[in-house]
mmCIF file of C-alpha atoms in Angstrom:
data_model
loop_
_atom_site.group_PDB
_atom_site.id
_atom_site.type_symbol
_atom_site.label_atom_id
_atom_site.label_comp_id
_atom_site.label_asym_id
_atom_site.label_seq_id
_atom_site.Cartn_x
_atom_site.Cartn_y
_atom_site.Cartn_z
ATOM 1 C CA UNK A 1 -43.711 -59.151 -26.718
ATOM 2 C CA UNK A 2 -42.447 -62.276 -26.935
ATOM 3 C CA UNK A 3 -41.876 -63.568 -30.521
ATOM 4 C CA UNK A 4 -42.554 -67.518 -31.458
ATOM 5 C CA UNK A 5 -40.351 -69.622 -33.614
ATOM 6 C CA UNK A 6 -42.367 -68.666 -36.672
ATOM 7 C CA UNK A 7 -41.288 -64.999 -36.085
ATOM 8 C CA UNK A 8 -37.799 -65.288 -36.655
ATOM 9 C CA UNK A 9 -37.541 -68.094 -39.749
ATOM 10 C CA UNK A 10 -35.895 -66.663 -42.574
ATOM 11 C CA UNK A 11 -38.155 -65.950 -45.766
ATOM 12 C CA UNK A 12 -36.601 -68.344 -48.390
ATOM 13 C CA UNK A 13 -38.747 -70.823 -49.711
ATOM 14 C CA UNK A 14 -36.210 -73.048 -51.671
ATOM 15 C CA UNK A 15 -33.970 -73.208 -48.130
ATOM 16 C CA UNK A 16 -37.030 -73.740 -45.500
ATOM 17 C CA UNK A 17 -39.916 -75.657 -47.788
ATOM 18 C CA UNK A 18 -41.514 -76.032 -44.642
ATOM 19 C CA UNK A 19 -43.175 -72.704 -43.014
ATOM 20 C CA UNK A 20 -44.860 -72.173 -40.265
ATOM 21 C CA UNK A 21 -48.742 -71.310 -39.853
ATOM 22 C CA UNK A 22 -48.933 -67.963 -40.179
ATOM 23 C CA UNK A 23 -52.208 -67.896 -37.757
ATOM 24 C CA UNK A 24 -52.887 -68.544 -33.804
ATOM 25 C CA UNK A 25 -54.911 -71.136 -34.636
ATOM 26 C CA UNK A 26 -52.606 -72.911 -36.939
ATOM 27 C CA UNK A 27 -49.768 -72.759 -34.639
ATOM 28 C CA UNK A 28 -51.535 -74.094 -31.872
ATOM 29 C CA UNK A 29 -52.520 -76.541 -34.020
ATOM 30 C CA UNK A 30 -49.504 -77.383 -35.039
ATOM 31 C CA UNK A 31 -48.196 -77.310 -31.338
ATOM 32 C CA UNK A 32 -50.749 -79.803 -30.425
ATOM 33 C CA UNK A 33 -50.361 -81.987 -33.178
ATOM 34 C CA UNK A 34 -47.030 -82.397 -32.234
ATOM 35 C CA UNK A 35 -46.611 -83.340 -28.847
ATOM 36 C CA UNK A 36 -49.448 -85.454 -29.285
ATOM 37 C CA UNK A 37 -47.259 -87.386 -31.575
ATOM 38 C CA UNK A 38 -44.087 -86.610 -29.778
ATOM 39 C CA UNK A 39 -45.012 -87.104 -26.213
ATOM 40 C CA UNK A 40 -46.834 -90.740 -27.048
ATOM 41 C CA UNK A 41 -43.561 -91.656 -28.390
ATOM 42 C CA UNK A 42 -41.401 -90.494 -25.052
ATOM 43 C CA UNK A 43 -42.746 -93.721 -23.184
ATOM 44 C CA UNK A 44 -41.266 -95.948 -25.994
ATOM 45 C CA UNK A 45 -38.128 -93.914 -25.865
ATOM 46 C CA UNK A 46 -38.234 -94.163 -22.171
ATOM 47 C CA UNK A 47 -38.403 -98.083 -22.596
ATOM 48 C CA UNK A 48 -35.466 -98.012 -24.822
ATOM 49 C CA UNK A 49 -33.273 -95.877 -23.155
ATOM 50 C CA UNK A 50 -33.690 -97.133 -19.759
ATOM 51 C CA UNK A 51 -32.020 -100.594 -21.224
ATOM 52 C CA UNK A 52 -28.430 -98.554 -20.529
ATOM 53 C CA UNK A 53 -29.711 -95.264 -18.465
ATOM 54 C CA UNK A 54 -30.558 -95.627 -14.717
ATOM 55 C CA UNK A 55 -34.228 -93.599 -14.396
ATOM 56 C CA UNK A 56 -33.221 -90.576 -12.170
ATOM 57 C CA UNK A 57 -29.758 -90.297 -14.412
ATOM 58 C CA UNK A 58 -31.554 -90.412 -17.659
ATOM 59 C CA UNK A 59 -34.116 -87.490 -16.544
ATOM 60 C CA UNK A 60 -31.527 -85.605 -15.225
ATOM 61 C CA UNK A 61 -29.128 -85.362 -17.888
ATOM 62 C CA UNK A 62 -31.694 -85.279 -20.859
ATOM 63 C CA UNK A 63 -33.577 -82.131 -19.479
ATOM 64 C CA UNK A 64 -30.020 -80.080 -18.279
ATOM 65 C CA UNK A 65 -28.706 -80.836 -21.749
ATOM 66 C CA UNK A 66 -31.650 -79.911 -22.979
ATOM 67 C CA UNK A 67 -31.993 -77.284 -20.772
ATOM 68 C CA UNK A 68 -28.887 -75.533 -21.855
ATOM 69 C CA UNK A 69 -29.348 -76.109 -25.642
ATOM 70 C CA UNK A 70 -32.433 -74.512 -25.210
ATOM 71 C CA UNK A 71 -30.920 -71.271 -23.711
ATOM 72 C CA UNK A 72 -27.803 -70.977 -26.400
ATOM 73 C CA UNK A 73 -30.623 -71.056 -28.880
ATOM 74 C CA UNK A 74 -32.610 -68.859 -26.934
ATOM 75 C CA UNK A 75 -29.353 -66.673 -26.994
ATOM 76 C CA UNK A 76 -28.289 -66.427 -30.253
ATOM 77 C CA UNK A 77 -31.873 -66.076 -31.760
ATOM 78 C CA UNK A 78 -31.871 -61.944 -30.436
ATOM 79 C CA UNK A 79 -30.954 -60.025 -27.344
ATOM 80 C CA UNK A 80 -33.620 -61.611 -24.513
ATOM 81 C CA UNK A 81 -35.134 -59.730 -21.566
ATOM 82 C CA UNK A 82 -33.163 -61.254 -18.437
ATOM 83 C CA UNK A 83 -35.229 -62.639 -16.046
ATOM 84 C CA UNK A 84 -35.661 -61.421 -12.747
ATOM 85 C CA UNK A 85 -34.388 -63.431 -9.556
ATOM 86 C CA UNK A 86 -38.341 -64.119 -8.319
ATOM 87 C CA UNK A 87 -38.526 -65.345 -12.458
ATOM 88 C CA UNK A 88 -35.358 -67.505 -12.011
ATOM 89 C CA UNK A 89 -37.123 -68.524 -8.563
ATOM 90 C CA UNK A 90 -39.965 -69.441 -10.244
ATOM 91 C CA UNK A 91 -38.979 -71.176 -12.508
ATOM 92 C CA UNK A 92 -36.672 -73.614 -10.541
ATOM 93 C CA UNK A 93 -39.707 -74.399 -8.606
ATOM 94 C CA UNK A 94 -42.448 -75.578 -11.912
ATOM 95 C CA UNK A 95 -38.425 -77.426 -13.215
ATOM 96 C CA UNK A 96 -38.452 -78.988 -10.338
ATOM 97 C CA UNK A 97 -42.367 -80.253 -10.442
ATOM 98 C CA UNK A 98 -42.218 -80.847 -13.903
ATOM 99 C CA UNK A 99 -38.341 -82.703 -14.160
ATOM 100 C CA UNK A 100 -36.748 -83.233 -10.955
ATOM 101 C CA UNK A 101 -40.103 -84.792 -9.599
ATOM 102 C CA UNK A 102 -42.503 -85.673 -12.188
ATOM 103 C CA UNK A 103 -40.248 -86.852 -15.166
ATOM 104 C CA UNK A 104 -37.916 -88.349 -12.459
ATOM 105 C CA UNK A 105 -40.618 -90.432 -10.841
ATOM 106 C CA UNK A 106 -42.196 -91.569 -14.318
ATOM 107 C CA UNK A 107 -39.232 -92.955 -15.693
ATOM 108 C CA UNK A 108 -38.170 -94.734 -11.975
ATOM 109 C CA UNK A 109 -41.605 -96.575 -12.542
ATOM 110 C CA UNK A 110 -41.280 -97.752 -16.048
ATOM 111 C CA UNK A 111 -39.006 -100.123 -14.944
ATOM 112 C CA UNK A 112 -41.632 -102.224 -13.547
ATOM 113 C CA UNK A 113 -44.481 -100.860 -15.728
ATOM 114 C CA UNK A 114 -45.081 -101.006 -19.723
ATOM 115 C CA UNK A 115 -44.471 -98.063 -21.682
ATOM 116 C CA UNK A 116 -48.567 -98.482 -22.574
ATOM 117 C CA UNK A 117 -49.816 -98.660 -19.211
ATOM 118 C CA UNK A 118 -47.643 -95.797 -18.019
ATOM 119 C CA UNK A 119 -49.346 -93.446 -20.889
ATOM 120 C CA UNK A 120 -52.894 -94.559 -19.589
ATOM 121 C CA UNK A 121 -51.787 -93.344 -16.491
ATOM 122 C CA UNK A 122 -50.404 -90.329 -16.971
ATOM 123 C CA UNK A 123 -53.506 -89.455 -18.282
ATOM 124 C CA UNK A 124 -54.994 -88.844 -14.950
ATOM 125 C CA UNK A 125 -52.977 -85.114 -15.355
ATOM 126 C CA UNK A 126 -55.754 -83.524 -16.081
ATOM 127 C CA UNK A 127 -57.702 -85.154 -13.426
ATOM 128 C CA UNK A 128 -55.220 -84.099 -10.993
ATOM 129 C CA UNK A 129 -55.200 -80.954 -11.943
ATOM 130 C CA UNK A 130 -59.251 -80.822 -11.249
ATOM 131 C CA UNK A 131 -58.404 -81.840 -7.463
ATOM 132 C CA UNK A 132 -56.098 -79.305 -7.454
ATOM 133 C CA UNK A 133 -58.497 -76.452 -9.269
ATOM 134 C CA UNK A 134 -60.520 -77.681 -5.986
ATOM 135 C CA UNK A 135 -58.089 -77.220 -2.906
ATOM 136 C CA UNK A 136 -57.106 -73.592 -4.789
ATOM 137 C CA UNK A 137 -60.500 -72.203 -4.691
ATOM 138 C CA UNK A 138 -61.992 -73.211 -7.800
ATOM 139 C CA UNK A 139 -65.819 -73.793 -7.548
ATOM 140 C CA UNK A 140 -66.180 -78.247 -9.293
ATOM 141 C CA UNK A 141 -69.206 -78.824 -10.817
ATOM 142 C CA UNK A 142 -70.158 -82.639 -10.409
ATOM 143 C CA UNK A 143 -69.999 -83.052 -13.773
ATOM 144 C CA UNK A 144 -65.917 -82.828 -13.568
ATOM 145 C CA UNK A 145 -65.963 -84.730 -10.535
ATOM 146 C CA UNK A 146 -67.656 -87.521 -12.554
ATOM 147 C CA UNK A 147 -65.078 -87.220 -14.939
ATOM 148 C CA UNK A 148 -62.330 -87.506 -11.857
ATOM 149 C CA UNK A 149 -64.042 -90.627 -10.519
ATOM 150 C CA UNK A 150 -64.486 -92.117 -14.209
ATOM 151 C CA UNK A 151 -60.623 -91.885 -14.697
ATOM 152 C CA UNK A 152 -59.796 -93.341 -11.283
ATOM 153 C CA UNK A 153 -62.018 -96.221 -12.423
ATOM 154 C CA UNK A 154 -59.816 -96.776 -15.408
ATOM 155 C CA UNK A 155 -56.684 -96.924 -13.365
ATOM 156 C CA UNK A 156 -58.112 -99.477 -11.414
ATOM 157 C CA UNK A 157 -59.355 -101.757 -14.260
ATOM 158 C CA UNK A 158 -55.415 -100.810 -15.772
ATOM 159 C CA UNK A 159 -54.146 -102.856 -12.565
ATOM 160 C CA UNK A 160 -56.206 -105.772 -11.821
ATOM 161 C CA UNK A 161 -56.538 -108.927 -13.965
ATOM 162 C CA UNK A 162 -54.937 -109.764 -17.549
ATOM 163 C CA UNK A 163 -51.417 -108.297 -17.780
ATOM 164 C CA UNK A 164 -51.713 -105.517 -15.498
ATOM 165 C CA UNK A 165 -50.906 -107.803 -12.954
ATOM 166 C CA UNK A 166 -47.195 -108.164 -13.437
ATOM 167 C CA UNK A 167 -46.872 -104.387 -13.069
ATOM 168 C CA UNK A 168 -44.983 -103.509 -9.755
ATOM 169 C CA UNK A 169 -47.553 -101.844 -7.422
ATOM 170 C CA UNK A 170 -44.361 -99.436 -6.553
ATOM 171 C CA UNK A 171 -44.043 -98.742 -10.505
ATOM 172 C CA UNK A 172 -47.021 -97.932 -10.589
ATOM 173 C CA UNK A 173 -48.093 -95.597 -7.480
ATOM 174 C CA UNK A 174 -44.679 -94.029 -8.795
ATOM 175 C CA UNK A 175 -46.175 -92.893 -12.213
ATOM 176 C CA UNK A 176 -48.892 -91.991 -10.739
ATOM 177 C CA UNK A 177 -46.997 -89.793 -8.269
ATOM 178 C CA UNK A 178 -44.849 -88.311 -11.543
ATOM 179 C CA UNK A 179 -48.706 -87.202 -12.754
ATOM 180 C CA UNK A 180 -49.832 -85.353 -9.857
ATOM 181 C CA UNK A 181 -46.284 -83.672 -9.412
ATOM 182 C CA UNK A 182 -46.589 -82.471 -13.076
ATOM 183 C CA UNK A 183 -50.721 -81.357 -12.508
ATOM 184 C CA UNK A 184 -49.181 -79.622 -9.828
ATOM 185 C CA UNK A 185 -46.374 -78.041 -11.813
ATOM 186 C CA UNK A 186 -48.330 -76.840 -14.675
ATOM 187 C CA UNK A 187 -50.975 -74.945 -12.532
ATOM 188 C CA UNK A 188 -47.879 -73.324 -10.784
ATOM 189 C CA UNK A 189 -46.815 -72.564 -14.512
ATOM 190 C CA UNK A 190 -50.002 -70.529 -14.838
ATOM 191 C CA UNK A 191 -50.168 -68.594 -11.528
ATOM 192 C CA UNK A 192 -46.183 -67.692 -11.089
ATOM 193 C CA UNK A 193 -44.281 -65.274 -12.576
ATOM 194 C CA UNK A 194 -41.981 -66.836 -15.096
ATOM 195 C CA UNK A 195 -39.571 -64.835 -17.765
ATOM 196 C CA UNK A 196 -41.340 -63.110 -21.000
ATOM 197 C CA UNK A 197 -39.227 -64.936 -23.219
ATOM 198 C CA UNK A 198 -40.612 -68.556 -23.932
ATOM 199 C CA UNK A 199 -37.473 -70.452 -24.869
ATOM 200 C CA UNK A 200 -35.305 -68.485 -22.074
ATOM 201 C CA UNK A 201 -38.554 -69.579 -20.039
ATOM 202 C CA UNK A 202 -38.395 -73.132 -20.822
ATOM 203 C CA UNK A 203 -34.656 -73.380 -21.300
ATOM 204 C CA UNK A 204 -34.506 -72.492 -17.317
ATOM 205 C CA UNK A 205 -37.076 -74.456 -15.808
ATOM 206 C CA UNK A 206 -36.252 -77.599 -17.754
ATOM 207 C CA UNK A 207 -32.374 -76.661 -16.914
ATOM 208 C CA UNK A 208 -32.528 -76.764 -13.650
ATOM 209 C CA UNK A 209 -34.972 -79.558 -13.011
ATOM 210 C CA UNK A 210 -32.799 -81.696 -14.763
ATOM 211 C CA UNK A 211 -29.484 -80.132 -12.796
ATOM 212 C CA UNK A 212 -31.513 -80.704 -9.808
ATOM 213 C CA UNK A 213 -32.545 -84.347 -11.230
ATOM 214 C CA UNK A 214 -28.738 -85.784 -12.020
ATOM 215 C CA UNK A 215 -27.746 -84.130 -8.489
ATOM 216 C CA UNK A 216 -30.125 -86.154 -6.719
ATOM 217 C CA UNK A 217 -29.174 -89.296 -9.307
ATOM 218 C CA UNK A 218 -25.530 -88.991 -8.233
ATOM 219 C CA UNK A 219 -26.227 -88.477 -4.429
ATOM 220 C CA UNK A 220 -28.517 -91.930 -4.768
ATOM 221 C CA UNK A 221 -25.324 -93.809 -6.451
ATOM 222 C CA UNK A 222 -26.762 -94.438 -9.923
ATOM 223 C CA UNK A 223 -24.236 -95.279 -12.176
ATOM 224 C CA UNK A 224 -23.823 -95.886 -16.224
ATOM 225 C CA UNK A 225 -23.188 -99.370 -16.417
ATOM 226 C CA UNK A 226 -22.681 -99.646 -20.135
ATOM 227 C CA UNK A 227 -23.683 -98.239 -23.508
ATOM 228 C CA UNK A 228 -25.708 -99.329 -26.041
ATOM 229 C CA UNK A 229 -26.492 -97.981 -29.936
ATOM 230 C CA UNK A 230 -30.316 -98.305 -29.688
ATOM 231 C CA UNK A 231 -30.607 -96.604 -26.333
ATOM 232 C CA UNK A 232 -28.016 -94.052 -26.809
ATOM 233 C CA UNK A 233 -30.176 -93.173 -29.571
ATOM 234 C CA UNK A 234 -33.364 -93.136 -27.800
ATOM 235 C CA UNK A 235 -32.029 -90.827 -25.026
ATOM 236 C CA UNK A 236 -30.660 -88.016 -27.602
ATOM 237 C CA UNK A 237 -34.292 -88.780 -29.059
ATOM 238 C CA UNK A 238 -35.766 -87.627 -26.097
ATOM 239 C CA UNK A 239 -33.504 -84.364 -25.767
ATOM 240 C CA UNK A 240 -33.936 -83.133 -28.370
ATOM 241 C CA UNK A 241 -37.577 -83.609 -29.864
ATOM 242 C CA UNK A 242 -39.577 -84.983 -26.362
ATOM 243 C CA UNK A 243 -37.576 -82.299 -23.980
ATOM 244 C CA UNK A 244 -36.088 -79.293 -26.225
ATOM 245 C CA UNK A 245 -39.168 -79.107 -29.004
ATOM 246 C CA UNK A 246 -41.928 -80.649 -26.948
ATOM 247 C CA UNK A 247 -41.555 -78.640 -23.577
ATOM 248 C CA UNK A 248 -41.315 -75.250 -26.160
ATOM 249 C CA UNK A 249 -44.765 -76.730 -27.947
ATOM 250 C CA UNK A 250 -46.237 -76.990 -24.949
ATOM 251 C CA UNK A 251 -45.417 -73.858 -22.926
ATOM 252 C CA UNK A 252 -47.003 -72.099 -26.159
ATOM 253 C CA UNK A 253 -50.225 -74.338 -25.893
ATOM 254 C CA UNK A 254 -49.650 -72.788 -21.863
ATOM 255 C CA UNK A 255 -49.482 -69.565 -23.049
ATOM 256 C CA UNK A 256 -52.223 -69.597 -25.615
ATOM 257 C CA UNK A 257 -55.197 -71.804 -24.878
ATOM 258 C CA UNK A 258 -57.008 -72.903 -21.919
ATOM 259 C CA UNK A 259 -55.532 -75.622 -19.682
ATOM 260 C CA UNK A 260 -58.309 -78.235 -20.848
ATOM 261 C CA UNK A 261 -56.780 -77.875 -24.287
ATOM 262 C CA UNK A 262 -53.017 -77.371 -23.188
ATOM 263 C CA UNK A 263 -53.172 -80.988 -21.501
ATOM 264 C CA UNK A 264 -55.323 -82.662 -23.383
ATOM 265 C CA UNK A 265 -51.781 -84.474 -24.824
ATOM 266 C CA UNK A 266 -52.437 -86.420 -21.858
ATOM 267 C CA UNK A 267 -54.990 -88.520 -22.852
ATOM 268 C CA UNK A 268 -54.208 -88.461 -26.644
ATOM 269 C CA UNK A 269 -50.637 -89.749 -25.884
ATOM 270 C CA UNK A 270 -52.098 -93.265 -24.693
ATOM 271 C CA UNK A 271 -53.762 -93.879 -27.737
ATOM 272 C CA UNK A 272 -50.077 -93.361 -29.715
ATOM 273 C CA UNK A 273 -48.429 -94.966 -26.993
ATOM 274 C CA UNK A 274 -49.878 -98.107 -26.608
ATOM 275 C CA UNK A 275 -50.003 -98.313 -30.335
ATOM 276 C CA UNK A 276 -46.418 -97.714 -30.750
ATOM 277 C CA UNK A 277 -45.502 -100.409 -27.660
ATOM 278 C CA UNK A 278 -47.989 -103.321 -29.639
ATOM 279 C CA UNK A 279 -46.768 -102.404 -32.718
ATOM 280 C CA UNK A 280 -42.622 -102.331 -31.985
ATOM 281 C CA UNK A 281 -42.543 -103.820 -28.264
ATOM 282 C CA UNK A 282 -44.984 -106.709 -28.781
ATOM 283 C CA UNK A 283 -46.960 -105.664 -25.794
ATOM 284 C CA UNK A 284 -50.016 -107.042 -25.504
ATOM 285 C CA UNK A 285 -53.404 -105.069 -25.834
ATOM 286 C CA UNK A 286 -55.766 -106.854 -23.209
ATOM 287 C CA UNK A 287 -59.240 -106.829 -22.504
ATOM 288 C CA UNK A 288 -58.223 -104.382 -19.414
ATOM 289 C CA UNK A 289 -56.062 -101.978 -21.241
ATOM 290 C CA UNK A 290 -58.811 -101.277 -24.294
ATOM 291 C CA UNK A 291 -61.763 -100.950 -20.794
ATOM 292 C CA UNK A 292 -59.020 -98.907 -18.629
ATOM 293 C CA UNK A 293 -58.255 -96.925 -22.009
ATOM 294 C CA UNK A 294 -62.008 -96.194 -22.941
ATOM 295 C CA UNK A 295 -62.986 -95.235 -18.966
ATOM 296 C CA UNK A 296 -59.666 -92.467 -19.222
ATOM 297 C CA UNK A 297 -60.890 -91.214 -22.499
ATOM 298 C CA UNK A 298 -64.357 -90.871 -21.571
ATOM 299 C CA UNK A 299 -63.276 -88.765 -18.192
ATOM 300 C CA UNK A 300 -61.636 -86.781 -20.422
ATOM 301 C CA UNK A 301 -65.006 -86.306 -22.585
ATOM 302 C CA UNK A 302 -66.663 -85.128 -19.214
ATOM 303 C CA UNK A 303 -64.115 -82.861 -18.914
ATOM 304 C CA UNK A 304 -64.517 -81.196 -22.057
ATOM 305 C CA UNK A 305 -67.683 -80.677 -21.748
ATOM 306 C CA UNK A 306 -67.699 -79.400 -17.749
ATOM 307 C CA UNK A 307 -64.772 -77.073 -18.806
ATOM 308 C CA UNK A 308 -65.677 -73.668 -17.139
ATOM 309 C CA UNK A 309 -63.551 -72.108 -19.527
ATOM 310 C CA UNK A 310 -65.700 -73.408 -22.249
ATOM 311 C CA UNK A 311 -69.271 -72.435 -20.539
ATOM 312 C CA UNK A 312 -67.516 -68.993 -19.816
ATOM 313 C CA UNK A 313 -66.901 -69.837 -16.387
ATOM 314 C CA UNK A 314 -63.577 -68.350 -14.811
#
């Protein structure tokens, strides 16, 4: 049985004030209250850090050293059940969806794209992952296809007049790219066999994506020009809460709830990113980002309420 972080805190009150949820439902709460946070911050972060980190480079090495943080803590917390090679297998392949491509590609089109409009975007995920329910077999009703052509609406409106404009169309077919790698990568999450342990679980796959990522950074000739405070900062920012703590949160949420809830982040993370970006970055909040923004959110209503899961469907 695998045992979450809750089961292995120590019992002192006075040194841990802070305790976990002792229910299911409170610690998927808790997981999805913090990556919704968390993971609308990581496109502000991403904005920061790429100031001094080439894109490819900053994935890469963020998600190894996260990567093998993750699996001396998985270490030292008790004695793990080793993986199997097909569970080491696996998991190199959803890394390499969910890092190596999908992280990789997101952060090589925020150079051209604001951290904002990349959040919109990304919200197509779930969206994605529809299409791809589709082409695996899955019976969609019309009533999620409505929701997939309601989101592609939004993207459009994202891209055409006001500031959306000044976006590179490269940036931005690239974060959309990153988004269907990483609808891809979580339904292989769901259907492979990955190791029993959930930090040794996440500790590999976001391992070696990132090894995989900085390989492919090096072979491409990006380079570390120079160092600055702020986005020095924001990269260890990203290891350790957006990779390390958020990739744990969410292969619980994985684990423990139905995909329509496990990415729903998705399309909450907009909302905190765009606030974040006008708020600190100055970006402006036009007519086509609060339309785009509404037409997302709303496919994401539909697809709440088509959710087979939630009608009992399989």
């Amino acid at each position: 049985m695998t045992m979450t972080p809750s089961d292995r805190r120590p019992d002192s009150p006075a040194r841990h004030p802070f305790r976990f949820p002792q229910s299911r439902g409170g610690r998927v709460a808790l997981a999805l209250a913090f990556i919704y946070v968390v993971w609308g911050s990581t496109y502000l972060g991403l904005h920061v850090a790429l100031e001094s980190f080439p894109p490819l480079l900053l994935s890469g090495l963020r998600n190894l050293f996260g990567g093998i943080g993750l699996a001396a803590f998985a270490l030292r917390r008790r004695q793990p059940v080793w993986p199997t090679m097909v569970e080491v297998r696996n998991a190199a392949i959803v890394g390499t969806m969910l890092v190596a491509l999908s992280s990789g590609m997101i952060a090589l089109g925020m150079r051209t794209v604001s951290s904002g409009s990349a959040a919109v975007m990304v919200a197509t995920v779930p969206l994605f992952s529809t299409v791809i329910a589709a082409v695996a077999g899955r019976p969609v009703t019309k009533g999620e296809w409505a929701a997939v052509a309601l989101g592609m609406v939004g993207i459009v409106v994202l891209n055409s007049g006001g500031a959306a404009v000044t976006h590179s169309v490269l940036g931005t077919i690239a974060v959309l790219v990153g988004s269907l790698f990483w609808a891809g990568g979580a339904h292989l999450a769901t259907r492979l066999a990955l190791p029993s342990d959930l930090f040794l679980s996440t500790a590999l796959q976001i391992g070696l994506g990132g090894l995989l990522s900085t390989l492919a950074a090096v072979v491409l000739g990006e380079r570390i020009d120079h160092l600055a405070v702020l986005p020095v900062i924001a990269s260890v920012y990203l290891m350790l809460f957006c990779t390390m703590a958020g990739y744990v949160a969410y292969g619980y949420l994985i684990r423990h709830t139905s995909p329509i809830i496990s990415s729903s982040c998705m399309y909450v993370n907009p909302i905190v990113a765009v606030a974040l970006g006008a708020l600190l970055l100055g970006e402006p909040v036009t007519m086509s980002t609060v339309v785009a923004t509404v037409a997302i959110l709303g496919s994401v209503g539909l697809s709440f309420a088509f959710d087979p899961a939630r009608r009992g469907g399989s």
